[in-house]
Short mmCIF file of N, CA and C in Angstrom, two decimals:
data_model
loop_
_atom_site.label_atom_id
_atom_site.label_comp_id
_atom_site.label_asym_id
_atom_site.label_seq_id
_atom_site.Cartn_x
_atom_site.Cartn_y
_atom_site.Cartn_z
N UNK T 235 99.40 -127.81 21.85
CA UNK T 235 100.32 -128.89 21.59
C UNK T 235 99.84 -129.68 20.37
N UNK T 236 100.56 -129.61 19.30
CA UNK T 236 100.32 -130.67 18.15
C UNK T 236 100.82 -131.47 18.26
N UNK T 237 100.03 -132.92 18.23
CA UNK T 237 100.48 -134.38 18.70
C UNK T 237 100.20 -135.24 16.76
N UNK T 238 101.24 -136.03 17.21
CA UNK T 238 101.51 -136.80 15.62
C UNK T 238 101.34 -138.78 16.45
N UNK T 239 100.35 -139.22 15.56
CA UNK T 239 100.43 -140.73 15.87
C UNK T 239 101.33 -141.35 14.67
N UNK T 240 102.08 -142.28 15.52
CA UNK T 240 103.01 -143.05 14.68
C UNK T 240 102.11 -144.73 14.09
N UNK T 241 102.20 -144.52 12.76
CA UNK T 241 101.61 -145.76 12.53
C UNK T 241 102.66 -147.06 12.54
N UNK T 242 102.03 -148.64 12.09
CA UNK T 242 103.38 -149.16 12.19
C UNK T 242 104.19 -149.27 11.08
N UNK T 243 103.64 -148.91 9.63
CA UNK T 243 105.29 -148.33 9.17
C UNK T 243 106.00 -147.45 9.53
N UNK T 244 105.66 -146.54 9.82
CA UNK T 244 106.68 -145.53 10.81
C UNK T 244 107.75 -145.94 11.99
N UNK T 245 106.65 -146.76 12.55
CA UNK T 245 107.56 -147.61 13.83
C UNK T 245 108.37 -148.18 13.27
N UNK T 246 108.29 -149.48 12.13
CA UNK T 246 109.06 -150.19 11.74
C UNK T 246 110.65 -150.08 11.39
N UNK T 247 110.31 -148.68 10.54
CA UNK T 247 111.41 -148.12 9.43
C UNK T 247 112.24 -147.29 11.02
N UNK T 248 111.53 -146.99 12.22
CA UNK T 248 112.24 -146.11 13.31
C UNK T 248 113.29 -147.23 13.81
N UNK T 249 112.46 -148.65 14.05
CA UNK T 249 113.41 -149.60 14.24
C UNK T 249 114.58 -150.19 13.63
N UNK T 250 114.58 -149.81 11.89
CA UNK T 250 115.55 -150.28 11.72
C UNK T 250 116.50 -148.99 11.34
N UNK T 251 116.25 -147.71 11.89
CA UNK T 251 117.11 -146.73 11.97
C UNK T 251 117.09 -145.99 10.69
N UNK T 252 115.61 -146.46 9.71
CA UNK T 252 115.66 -146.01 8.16
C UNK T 252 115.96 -143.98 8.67
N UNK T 253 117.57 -143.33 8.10
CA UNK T 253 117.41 -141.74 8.32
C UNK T 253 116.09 -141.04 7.72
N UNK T 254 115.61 -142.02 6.17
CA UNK T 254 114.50 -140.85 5.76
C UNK T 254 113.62 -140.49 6.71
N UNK T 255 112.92 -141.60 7.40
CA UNK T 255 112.08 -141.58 8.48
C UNK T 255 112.34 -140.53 9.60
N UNK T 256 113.70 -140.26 9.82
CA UNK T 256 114.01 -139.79 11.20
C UNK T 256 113.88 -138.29 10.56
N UNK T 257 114.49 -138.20 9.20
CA UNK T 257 114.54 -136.32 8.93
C UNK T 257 113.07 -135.84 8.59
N UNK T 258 112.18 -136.86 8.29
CA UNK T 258 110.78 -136.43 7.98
C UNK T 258 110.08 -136.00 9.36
N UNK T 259 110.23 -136.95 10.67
CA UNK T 259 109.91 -136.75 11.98
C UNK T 259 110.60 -135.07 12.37
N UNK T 260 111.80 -134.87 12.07
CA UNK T 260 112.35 -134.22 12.27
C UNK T 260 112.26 -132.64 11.57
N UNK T 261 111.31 -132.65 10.41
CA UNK T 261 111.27 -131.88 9.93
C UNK T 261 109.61 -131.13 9.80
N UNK T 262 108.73 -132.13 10.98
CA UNK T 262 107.76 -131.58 11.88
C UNK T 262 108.03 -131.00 12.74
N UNK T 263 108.53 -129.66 12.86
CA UNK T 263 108.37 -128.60 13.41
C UNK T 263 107.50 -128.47 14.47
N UNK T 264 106.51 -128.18 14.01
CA UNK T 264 105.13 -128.12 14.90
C UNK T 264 104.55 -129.28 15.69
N UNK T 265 104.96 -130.01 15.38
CA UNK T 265 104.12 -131.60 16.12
C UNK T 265 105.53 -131.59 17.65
N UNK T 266 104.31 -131.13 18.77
CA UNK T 266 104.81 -131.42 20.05
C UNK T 266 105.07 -132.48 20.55
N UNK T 267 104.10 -134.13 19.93
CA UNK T 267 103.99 -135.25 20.69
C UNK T 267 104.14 -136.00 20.29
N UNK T 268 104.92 -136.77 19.76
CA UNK T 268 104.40 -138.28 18.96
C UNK T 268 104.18 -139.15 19.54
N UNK T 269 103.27 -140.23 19.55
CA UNK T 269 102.44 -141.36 20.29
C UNK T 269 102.24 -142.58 19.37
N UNK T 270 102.31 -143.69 19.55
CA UNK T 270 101.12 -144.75 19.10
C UNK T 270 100.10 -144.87 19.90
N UNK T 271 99.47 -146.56 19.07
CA UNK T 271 98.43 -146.80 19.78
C UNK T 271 98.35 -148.32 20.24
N UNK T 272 98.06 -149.10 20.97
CA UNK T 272 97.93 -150.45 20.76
C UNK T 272 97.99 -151.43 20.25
N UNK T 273 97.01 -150.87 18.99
CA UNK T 273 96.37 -151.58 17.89
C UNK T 273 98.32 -151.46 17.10
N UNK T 274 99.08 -150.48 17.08
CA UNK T 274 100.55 -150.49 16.53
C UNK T 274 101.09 -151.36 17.07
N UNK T 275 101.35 -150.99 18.54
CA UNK T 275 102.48 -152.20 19.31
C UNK T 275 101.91 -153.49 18.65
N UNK T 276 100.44 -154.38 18.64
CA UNK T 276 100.02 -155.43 18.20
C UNK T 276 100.91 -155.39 17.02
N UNK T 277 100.54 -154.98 16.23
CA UNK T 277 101.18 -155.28 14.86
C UNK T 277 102.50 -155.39 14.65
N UNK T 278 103.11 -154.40 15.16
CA UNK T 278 104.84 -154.89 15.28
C UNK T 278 105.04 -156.25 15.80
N UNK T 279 104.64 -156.45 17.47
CA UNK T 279 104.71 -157.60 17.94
C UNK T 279 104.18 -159.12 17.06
N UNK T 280 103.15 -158.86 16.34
CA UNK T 280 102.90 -160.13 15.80
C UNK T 280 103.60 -160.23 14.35
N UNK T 281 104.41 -159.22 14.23
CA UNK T 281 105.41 -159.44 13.23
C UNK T 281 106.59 -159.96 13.17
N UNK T 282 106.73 -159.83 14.85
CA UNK T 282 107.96 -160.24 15.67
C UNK T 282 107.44 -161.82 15.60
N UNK T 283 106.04 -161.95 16.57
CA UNK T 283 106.41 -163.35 16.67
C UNK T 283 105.84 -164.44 14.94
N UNK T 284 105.97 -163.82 14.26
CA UNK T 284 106.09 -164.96 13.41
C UNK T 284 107.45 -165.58 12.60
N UNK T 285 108.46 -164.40 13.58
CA UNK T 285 109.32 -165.12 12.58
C UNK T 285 110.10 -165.91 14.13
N UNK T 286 110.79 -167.14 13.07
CA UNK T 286 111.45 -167.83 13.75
C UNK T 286 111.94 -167.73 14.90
N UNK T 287 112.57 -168.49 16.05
CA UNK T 287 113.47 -168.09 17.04
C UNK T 287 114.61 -168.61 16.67
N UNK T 288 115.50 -167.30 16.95
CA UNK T 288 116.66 -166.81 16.95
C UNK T 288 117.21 -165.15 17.14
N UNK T 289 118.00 -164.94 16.37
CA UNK T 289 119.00 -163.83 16.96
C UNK T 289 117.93 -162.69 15.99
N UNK T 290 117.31 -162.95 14.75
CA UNK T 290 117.10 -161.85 14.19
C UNK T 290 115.26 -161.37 15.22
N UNK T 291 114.79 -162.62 15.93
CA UNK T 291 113.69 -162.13 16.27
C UNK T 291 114.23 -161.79 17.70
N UNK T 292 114.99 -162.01 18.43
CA UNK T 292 115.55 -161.41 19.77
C UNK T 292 116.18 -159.76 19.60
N UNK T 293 116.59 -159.48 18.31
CA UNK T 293 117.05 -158.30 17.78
C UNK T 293 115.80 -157.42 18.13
N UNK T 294 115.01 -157.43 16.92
CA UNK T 294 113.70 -156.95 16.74
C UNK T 294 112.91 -156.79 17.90
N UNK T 295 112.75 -158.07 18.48
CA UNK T 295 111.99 -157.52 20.07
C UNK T 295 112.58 -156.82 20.90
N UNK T 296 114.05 -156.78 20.85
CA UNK T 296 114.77 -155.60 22.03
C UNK T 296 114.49 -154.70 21.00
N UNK T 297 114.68 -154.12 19.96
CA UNK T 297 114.35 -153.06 19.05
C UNK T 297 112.75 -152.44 19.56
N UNK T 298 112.17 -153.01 19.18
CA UNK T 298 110.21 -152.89 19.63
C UNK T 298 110.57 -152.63 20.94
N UNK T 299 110.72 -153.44 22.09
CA UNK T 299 110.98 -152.90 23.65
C UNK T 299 111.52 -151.24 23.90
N UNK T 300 112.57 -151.30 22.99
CA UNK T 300 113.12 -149.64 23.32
C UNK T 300 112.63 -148.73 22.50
N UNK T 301 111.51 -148.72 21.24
CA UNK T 301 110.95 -148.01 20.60
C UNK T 301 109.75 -147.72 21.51
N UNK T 302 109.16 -148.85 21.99
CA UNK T 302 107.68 -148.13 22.67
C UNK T 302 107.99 -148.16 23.90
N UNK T 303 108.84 -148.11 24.74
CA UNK T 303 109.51 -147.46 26.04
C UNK T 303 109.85 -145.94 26.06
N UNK T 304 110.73 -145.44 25.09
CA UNK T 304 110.72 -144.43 24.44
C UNK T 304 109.18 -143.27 23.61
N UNK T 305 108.74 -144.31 22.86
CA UNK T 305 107.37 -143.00 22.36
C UNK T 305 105.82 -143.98 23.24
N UNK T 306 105.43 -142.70 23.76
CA UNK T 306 104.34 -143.46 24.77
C UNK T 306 103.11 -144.13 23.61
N UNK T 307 102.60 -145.31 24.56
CA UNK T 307 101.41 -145.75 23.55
C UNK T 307 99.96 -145.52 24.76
N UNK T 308 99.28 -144.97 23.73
CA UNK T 308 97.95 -144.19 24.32
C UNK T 308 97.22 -144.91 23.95
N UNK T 309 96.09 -144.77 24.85
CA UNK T 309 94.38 -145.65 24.48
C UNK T 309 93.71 -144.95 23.67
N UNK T 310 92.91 -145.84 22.40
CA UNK T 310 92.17 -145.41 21.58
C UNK T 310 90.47 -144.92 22.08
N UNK T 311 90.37 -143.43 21.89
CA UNK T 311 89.10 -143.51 22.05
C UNK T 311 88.33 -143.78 21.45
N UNK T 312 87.20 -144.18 22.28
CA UNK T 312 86.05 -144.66 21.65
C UNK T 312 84.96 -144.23 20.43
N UNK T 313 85.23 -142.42 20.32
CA UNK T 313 85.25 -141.92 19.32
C UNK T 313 85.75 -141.81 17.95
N UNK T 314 87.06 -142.26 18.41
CA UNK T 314 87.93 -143.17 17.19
C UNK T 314 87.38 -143.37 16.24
N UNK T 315 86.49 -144.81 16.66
CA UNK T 315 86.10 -145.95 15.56
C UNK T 315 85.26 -145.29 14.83
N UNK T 316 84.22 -143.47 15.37
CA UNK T 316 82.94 -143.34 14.55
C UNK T 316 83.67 -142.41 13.56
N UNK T 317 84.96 -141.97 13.99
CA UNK T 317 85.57 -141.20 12.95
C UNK T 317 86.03 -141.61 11.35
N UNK T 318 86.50 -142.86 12.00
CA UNK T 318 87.22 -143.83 11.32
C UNK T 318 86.13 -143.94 10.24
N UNK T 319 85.18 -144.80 10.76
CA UNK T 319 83.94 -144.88 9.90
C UNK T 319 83.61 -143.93 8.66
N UNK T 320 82.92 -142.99 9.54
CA UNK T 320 83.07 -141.48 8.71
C UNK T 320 84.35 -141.24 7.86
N UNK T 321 85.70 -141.31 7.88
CA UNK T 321 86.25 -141.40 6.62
C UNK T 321 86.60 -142.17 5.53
N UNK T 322 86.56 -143.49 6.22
CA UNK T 322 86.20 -144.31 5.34
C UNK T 322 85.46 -144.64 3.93
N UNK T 323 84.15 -143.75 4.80
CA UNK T 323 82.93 -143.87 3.96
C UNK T 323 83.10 -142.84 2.83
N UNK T 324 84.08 -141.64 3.60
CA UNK T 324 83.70 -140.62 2.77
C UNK T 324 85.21 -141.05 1.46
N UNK T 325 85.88 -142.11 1.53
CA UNK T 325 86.83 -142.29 0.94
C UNK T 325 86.40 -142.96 -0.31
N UNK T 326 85.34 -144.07 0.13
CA UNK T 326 84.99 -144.84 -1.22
C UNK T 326 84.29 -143.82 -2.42
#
């Protein structure tokens, strides 16, 4: 099974229905799973709550509600972070 993590521009552009996004998803073939992670939902959500209350942030949060209801969000392992590291390093 090839699994694909959704970052949160990905999420974002899924929320507002951007098609490029959907034919690029769509044109992974091979990727069995797509998932986020936590650390995503956070970031959408605190994008949500900074903007004002009203209709465009009640939009957006039912938007976010039925995006990560829909693609499951998984726990980061703890191996993660030494990976992370490691490319990082090997990036600079």
């Amino acid at each position: 099974m090839s699994r694909c993590l959704l970052d949160a521009t990905t999420c974002s552009h899924l929320m507002s229905n951007d098609p490029t996004v959907f034919a690029r998803l769509d044109a992974h073939t091979n990727v069995d799973y797509y998932f986020t992670i936590p650390i995503v939902c956070g970031e959408i959500q605190y994008g949500i709550e900074r903007l004002e209350t009203g209709r465009k942030r009640r939009e957006l949060s039912q938007r976010a509600d039925y995006l990560f209801h829909e693609i499951p969000c998984e726990a980061i392992p703890r191996e993660a972070g030494n990976y992370y590291a490691q490319l990082k390093r090997q990036s600079e």
